[in-house]
mmCIF file of C-alpha atoms in Angstrom:
data_model
loop_
_atom_site.group_PDB
_atom_site.id
_atom_site.type_symbol
_atom_site.label_atom_id
_atom_site.label_comp_id
_atom_site.label_asym_id
_atom_site.label_seq_id
_atom_site.Cartn_x
_atom_site.Cartn_y
_atom_site.Cartn_z
ATOM 1 C CA MET A 1 29.352 -10.313 -34.763
ATOM 2 C CA SER A 2 31.412 -10.071 -31.674
ATOM 3 C CA GLU A 3 30.350 -12.022 -28.605
ATOM 4 C CA LYS A 4 31.971 -9.480 -26.304
ATOM 5 C CA LYS A 5 29.419 -7.499 -24.286
ATOM 6 C CA PRO A 6 29.762 -3.728 -24.183
ATOM 7 C CA THR A 7 30.932 -2.292 -20.878
ATOM 8 C CA PRO A 8 28.535 0.130 -19.207
ATOM 9 C CA VAL A 9 29.599 3.773 -19.135
ATOM 10 C CA PHE A 10 28.581 4.243 -15.502
ATOM 11 C CA ALA A 11 29.910 0.978 -14.113
ATOM 12 C CA SER A 12 31.355 2.650 -11.012
ATOM 13 C CA ILE A 13 28.030 4.146 -9.881
ATOM 14 C CA SER A 14 26.162 1.819 -7.576
ATOM 15 C CA PRO A 15 22.434 2.164 -6.950
ATOM 16 C CA ARG A 16 21.452 4.341 -4.012
ATOM 17 C CA THR A 17 18.171 4.986 -2.291
ATOM 18 C CA CYS A 18 16.666 8.400 -2.945
ATOM 19 C CA PRO A 19 16.228 10.160 0.421
ATOM 20 C CA ILE A 20 13.041 11.864 -0.771
ATOM 21 C CA CYS A 21 10.964 9.095 -2.342
ATOM 22 C CA GLY A 22 12.817 6.002 -1.093
ATOM 23 C CA LYS A 23 13.198 4.405 -4.528
ATOM 24 C CA VAL A 24 16.448 3.276 -6.159
ATOM 25 C CA SER A 25 18.372 6.012 -7.949
ATOM 26 C CA TYR A 26 21.479 5.687 -10.096
ATOM 27 C CA SER A 27 22.372 9.380 -10.034
ATOM 28 C CA ARG A 28 25.612 10.519 -8.427
ATOM 29 C CA SER A 29 23.847 12.424 -5.663
ATOM 30 C CA GLY A 30 21.348 9.639 -4.995
ATOM 31 C CA GLU A 31 18.342 11.903 -5.666
ATOM 32 C CA HIS A 32 16.089 11.666 -8.683
ATOM 33 C CA PRO A 33 16.044 14.897 -10.698
ATOM 34 C CA GLN A 34 12.256 15.022 -10.319
ATOM 35 C CA CYS A 35 12.524 14.723 -6.538
ATOM 36 C CA SER A 36 15.084 17.529 -6.387
ATOM 37 C CA VAL A 37 12.818 19.831 -8.390
ATOM 38 C CA ASN A 38 9.773 18.949 -6.290
ATOM 39 C CA ARG A 39 11.714 19.551 -3.067
ATOM 40 C CA ALA A 40 12.909 22.944 -4.330
ATOM 41 C CA ASP A 41 9.367 23.902 -5.397
ATOM 42 C CA ILE A 42 7.935 22.992 -1.995
ATOM 43 C CA ALA A 43 10.649 24.951 -0.175
ATOM 44 C CA PHE A 44 10.013 27.985 -2.403
ATOM 45 C CA LYS A 45 6.272 27.864 -1.751
ATOM 46 C CA LEU A 46 6.805 27.612 2.003
ATOM 47 C CA ARG A 47 9.182 30.585 2.002
ATOM 48 C CA SER A 48 6.796 32.710 -0.061
ATOM 49 C CA LYS A 49 3.924 31.920 2.347
ATOM 50 C CA GLN A 50 6.078 32.959 5.298
ATOM 51 C CA ARG A 51 6.961 36.250 3.579
ATOM 52 C CA LYS A 52 3.289 37.047 2.935
ATOM 53 C CA ARG A 53 2.487 36.586 6.643
ATOM 54 C CA ALA A 54 5.222 38.988 7.752
#
């Protein structure tokens, strides 16, 4: 066996703090995919409530 360690594929991406939940994220945008979906769902619900009032 080789003693050489494999190099990580995403070595250039440094950990960032997710602006939504505040936890560490390694994604390029800094947001967790779950947080992005939740944020989009909340925004959609708010817009639909505003449309019903009008």
